[in-house]
Every structure is written in structure tokens, then in C-alpha cells.
Short mmCIF file of C-alpha atoms in Angstrom, two decimals:
data_model
loop_
_atom_site.label_atom_id
_atom_site.label_comp_id
_atom_site.label_asym_id
_atom_site.label_seq_id
_atom_site.Cartn_x
_atom_site.Cartn_y
_atom_site.Cartn_z
CA UNK A 186 -31.18 -2.92 -10.87
CA UNK A 187 -29.96 -3.79 -14.14
CA UNK A 188 -26.48 -2.78 -15.53
CA UNK A 189 -25.86 -1.87 -19.16
CA UNK A 190 -25.45 -5.52 -20.28
CA UNK A 191 -28.76 -6.50 -18.79
CA UNK A 192 -27.46 -8.42 -15.85
CA UNK A 193 -29.09 -8.19 -12.46
CA UNK A 194 -27.05 -6.56 -9.87
CA UNK A 195 -27.70 -5.57 -6.20
CA UNK A 196 -27.77 -1.96 -5.42
CA UNK A 197 -26.25 0.12 -2.44
CA UNK A 198 -29.01 -0.62 -0.22
CA UNK A 199 -28.76 -4.45 -0.64
CA UNK A 200 -25.13 -4.15 -0.04
CA UNK A 201 -25.58 -2.12 3.24
CA UNK A 202 -28.12 -4.68 4.52
CA UNK A 203 -25.57 -7.52 3.77
CA UNK A 204 -23.01 -5.69 6.07
CA UNK A 205 -25.65 -4.72 8.82
CA UNK A 206 -25.42 -1.08 8.00
CA UNK A 207 -28.66 -0.46 6.17
CA UNK A 208 -29.97 1.84 9.09
CA UNK A 209 -27.38 4.31 8.34
CA UNK A 210 -28.35 4.93 4.59
CA UNK A 211 -29.05 8.58 3.73
CA UNK A 212 -29.13 8.63 -0.24
CA UNK A 213 -29.90 5.94 -2.54
CA UNK A 214 -26.91 6.70 -5.03
CA UNK A 215 -24.22 7.34 -2.34
CA UNK A 216 -22.83 6.23 0.93
CA UNK A 217 -19.73 6.46 2.94
CA UNK A 218 -18.82 4.72 6.25
CA UNK A 219 -15.58 4.67 8.56
CA UNK A 220 -14.54 1.19 9.48
CA UNK A 221 -13.82 1.86 13.24
CA UNK A 222 -17.35 3.20 13.74
CA UNK A 223 -18.94 -0.21 13.18
CA UNK A 224 -16.39 -2.57 14.54
CA UNK A 225 -19.17 -4.41 16.42
CA UNK A 226 -21.57 -4.36 13.35
CA UNK A 227 -19.47 -5.18 10.36
CA UNK A 228 -19.14 -8.93 9.66
CA UNK A 229 -15.70 -10.31 9.65
CA UNK A 230 -16.46 -12.30 6.34
CA UNK A 231 -18.16 -10.89 3.25
CA UNK A 232 -19.15 -13.27 0.59
CA UNK A 233 -18.69 -12.63 -3.11
CA UNK A 234 -21.48 -10.75 -4.57
CA UNK A 235 -22.19 -8.73 -7.82
CA UNK A 236 -22.97 -4.98 -7.28
CA UNK A 237 -24.19 -2.34 -9.48
CA UNK A 238 -22.17 0.67 -8.31
CA UNK A 239 -18.62 1.83 -7.72
CA UNK A 240 -16.64 1.47 -4.50
CA UNK A 241 -13.40 3.30 -3.14
CA UNK A 242 -11.79 1.80 -0.16
CA UNK A 243 -8.91 3.19 1.66
CA UNK A 244 -7.38 1.84 4.95
CA UNK A 245 -4.45 2.54 7.14
CA UNK A 246 -3.47 -0.05 9.76
CA UNK A 247 -6.06 -2.48 8.90
CA UNK A 248 -5.55 -5.85 7.55
CA UNK A 249 -7.82 -8.26 5.26
CA UNK A 250 -7.59 -10.96 2.74
CA UNK A 251 -9.50 -9.75 -0.37
CA UNK A 252 -10.66 -11.79 -3.28
CA UNK A 253 -11.86 -9.89 -6.37
CA UNK A 254 -13.04 -12.18 -9.14
CA UNK A 255 -10.26 -14.71 -9.21
CA UNK A 256 -7.58 -12.68 -7.61
CA UNK A 257 -6.40 -12.68 -4.09
CA UNK A 258 -4.88 -9.86 -2.19
CA UNK A 259 -3.59 -9.23 1.24
CA UNK A 260 -4.54 -5.61 2.00
CA UNK A 261 -2.53 -4.10 4.85
CA UNK A 262 -1.33 -0.67 6.25
CA UNK A 263 -2.24 1.87 3.64
CA UNK A 264 -3.70 1.11 0.12
CA UNK A 265 -6.59 2.13 -1.94
CA UNK A 266 -8.93 -0.09 -3.96
CA UNK A 267 -11.10 0.99 -6.96
CA UNK A 268 -13.84 -1.55 -7.24
CA UNK A 269 -16.17 -1.24 -10.46
CA UNK A 270 -19.59 -2.69 -10.98
CA UNK A 271 -19.70 -6.44 -11.93
CA UNK A 272 -16.49 -7.33 -9.94
CA UNK A 273 -17.36 -9.92 -7.34
CA UNK A 274 -15.70 -9.15 -4.06
CA UNK A 275 -15.30 -11.34 -0.92
CA UNK A 276 -13.51 -10.04 2.31
CA UNK A 277 -12.11 -11.76 5.29
CA UNK A 278 -11.07 -9.25 7.85
CA UNK A 279 -8.13 -10.18 10.28
CA UNK A 280 -7.64 -6.81 12.07
CA UNK A 281 -9.09 -3.24 12.42
CA UNK A 282 -7.06 -1.14 14.30
CA UNK A 283 -9.00 1.10 16.55
CA UNK A 284 -6.01 3.81 16.15
CA UNK A 285 -5.94 3.33 12.48
CA UNK A 286 -8.21 4.91 9.79
CA UNK A 287 -10.35 3.30 7.03
CA UNK A 288 -13.24 4.24 4.75
CA UNK A 289 -15.53 2.77 2.20
CA UNK A 290 -17.29 5.13 -0.26
CA UNK A 291 -20.05 3.93 -2.58
CA UNK A 292 -21.62 5.76 -5.52
CA UNK A 293 -23.53 5.33 -8.78
CA UNK A 294 -22.79 7.31 -11.93
CA UNK A 295 -26.03 9.27 -11.28
CA UNK A 296 -24.72 10.58 -8.12
CA UNK A 297 -21.88 12.42 -10.16
CA UNK A 298 -24.22 14.31 -12.56
CA UNK A 299 -21.31 15.11 -14.93
CA UNK A 300 -21.15 11.65 -16.35
CA UNK A 301 -23.89 9.59 -17.93
CA UNK A 302 -22.77 5.87 -17.52
CA UNK A 303 -20.65 3.32 -16.08
CA UNK A 304 -18.76 3.11 -19.35
CA UNK A 305 -18.20 6.89 -19.26
CA UNK A 306 -16.55 6.47 -15.80
CA UNK A 307 -14.25 3.71 -17.12
CA UNK A 308 -13.07 6.15 -19.92
CA UNK A 309 -12.50 9.07 -17.78
CA UNK A 310 -10.64 7.28 -14.96
CA UNK A 311 -7.99 4.73 -15.65
CA UNK A 312 -8.13 3.18 -12.05
CA UNK A 313 -11.73 2.17 -12.71
CA UNK A 314 -10.83 -1.05 -14.88
CA UNK A 315 -12.49 -4.59 -15.08
CA UNK A 316 -9.32 -6.04 -16.41
CA UNK A 317 -6.70 -4.88 -13.79
CA UNK A 318 -5.91 -5.22 -10.36
CA UNK A 319 -8.13 -2.73 -8.39
CA UNK A 320 -5.85 -2.60 -5.52
CA UNK A 321 -3.01 0.05 -5.39
CA UNK A 322 -0.39 1.32 -2.91
CA UNK A 323 0.30 4.86 -2.43
CA UNK A 324 3.82 6.26 -2.62
CA UNK A 325 5.17 8.08 0.70
CA UNK A 326 4.75 11.67 -0.58
CA UNK A 327 1.09 11.27 -1.03
CA UNK A 328 0.12 8.62 1.32
CA UNK A 329 -2.61 10.28 3.27
CA UNK A 330 -4.19 11.73 0.06
CA UNK A 331 -7.19 9.30 0.01
CA UNK A 332 -7.59 9.06 3.71
CA UNK A 333 -7.80 12.84 4.18
CA UNK A 334 -10.25 13.34 1.29
CA UNK A 335 -12.50 10.48 2.63
CA UNK A 336 -12.43 11.89 5.99
CA UNK A 337 -13.60 15.33 4.77
CA UNK A 338 -16.50 13.74 2.77
CA UNK A 339 -17.42 11.53 5.85
CA UNK A 340 -17.55 14.47 8.29
CA UNK A 341 -20.19 16.10 5.83
CA UNK A 342 -22.02 13.08 5.61
CA UNK A 343 -22.44 12.70 9.29
CA UNK A 344 -24.21 16.03 9.27
CA UNK A 345 -26.32 15.25 6.17
CA UNK A 346 -28.42 17.99 4.51
CA UNK A 347 -29.01 19.28 1.01
CA UNK A 348 -26.11 21.78 1.23
CA UNK A 349 -23.85 19.17 2.45
CA UNK A 350 -24.96 16.88 -0.11
CA UNK A 351 -23.68 19.00 -2.71
CA UNK A 352 -20.42 19.77 -0.99
CA UNK A 353 -19.94 16.09 -0.75
CA UNK A 354 -20.56 15.53 -4.66
CA UNK A 355 -17.98 18.10 -5.37
CA UNK A 356 -15.40 16.49 -3.06
CA UNK A 357 -15.95 13.21 -4.80
CA UNK A 358 -15.55 14.74 -8.12
CA UNK A 359 -12.31 16.52 -7.02
CA UNK A 360 -10.95 13.33 -5.42
CA UNK A 361 -11.42 11.34 -8.66
CA UNK A 362 -9.78 14.07 -10.85
CA UNK A 363 -6.92 14.46 -8.40
CA UNK A 364 -6.46 10.57 -8.25
CA UNK A 365 -6.28 10.61 -11.90
CA UNK A 366 -3.41 12.91 -11.86
CA UNK A 367 -1.54 10.84 -9.18
CA UNK A 368 -2.10 7.69 -11.36
CA UNK A 369 -0.56 9.43 -14.43
CA UNK A 370 2.29 10.81 -12.21
CA UNK A 371 2.83 7.22 -10.91
CA UNK A 372 2.09 8.31 -7.34
CA UNK A 373 -0.21 5.12 -7.13
CA UNK A 374 0.93 1.69 -8.19
CA UNK A 375 -0.90 -1.43 -8.71
CA UNK A 376 0.17 -4.20 -6.34
CA UNK A 377 -0.72 -7.27 -8.31
CA UNK A 378 -0.58 -6.59 -12.11
CA UNK A 379 1.73 -8.73 -14.12
CA UNK A 380 3.93 -6.98 -16.61
CA UNK A 381 1.70 -7.90 -19.60
CA UNK A 382 -1.26 -6.40 -17.58
CA UNK A 383 0.60 -3.21 -16.96
CA UNK A 384 1.47 -2.63 -20.57
CA UNK A 385 -2.29 -3.47 -21.58
CA UNK A 386 -3.40 -0.98 -19.07
CA UNK A 387 -0.96 1.69 -20.29
CA UNK A 388 -1.93 1.23 -23.77
CA UNK A 389 -5.65 1.44 -22.89
CA UNK A 390 -4.99 4.73 -21.05
CA UNK A 391 -2.89 6.20 -23.90
CA UNK A 392 -6.08 5.52 -26.22
CA UNK A 393 -8.24 7.20 -23.73
CA UNK A 394 -6.07 10.27 -23.45
CA UNK A 395 -5.82 10.43 -27.21
CA UNK A 396 -9.67 10.39 -27.62
CA UNK A 397 -10.17 12.96 -24.79
CA UNK A 398 -7.43 15.39 -26.54
CA UNK A 399 -9.30 15.00 -29.76
CA UNK A 400 -12.61 15.95 -28.14
CA UNK A 401 -11.15 19.32 -26.91
#
């Protein structure tokens, strides 16, 4: 596939092939999997690649070293990552706790239907941002928010049919807008941004909010 800037990027099918899960694919624009269901299939290390879709990853009691573009993070306990197209990601997994929880959700803008492009998603949701850390920790009061939403989506995905597909789509949209509220209410915070990056992000989001208000 080609992204809006014309660069070739790999699609969901290619990504699933790279992590030994292609046999579980059910839709070309969407996928979700639970880490503990594939402990023996998932590679411990995933090399850096450029993909043309969005990823949301939330884990609890797993540990991995993650490199996103030029940044390195240690993801442990409960966190959530919002990875956008064109970000290069490599993962070195140290531990997947069988008693923990962890999901990866993949989707393209086409899957959501209410948006038309990658840029539109950048505009609507502040956590999808190429210039800032994609890894966030969740404050105690809402720490199970993403795990609970992803678990619901996953359960419908296991029993995949046309009706469940529409329920999945609705849950993904609800999760994105609820996450946006958490973000602006400071219930999720970046684990790695510098003060200058945080100020830049706040300024960008203020501009986005102003544009949205003018459209109403």
C-alpha cells in the first residue's frame, strides 16, 4: 500500500505474517490479538518496520524493551501505546505473564468509516502524534480502561460475523473518543516527553480544539 506521502508501507496482512499470526486474520482493515493466546507463536524480537496502519497496545504485567523511531522505552506493568503509520517500531520482549493481560489492536482509517484519512485521525485524536512519545501510563483511577475495552472488542472478534463486526467498529470508535477525554483530563500521561515536547503537544492540541469549535 502507499501512504498519503507516497511512501510504500506494509499492511496488516504483512505485519501479521511477520509475527506468525497471519492465519488468524479475519478482516483486511482490522485485527486484534491477545498476547497470552500466542506465547509460543509470537517472536521475542520484532525488527523495525514501517507500516501503514494504526496500532493501540495495552499491557498489564508484561515487560518489553521498545524502540520507536529513535526513542527507547521500557514498557512494564500497565501502559498504553498509540502507534501511528510511518513510525518504525522494534520490540524485544522479556516477559509475558500468563496471569497478566495484553492486547494489540490494528486498524486503518477505512475501518472506522467516520474519518477519511490518516491526517483526519491525527487531527481528531491528540494521542496519535508523530512528534511525541506514543507510550503513556494510566493513572490509578482509570488503570483498567484500555484493557477492559480491548477485552470486549477481542471477545466479539473471536466470534467474528457481520453483526459482531459492526459492534467491534462501534466499540473502537467509543474507545477512541473516551480516550480523548482521558487525555484532556490528564488521566493518561506521556512517559518520555521532554518539557519542550509537552508544551509543543499542548499547543498543537489547543489549535486542534479551536479548529473543531469553529466547525460546530
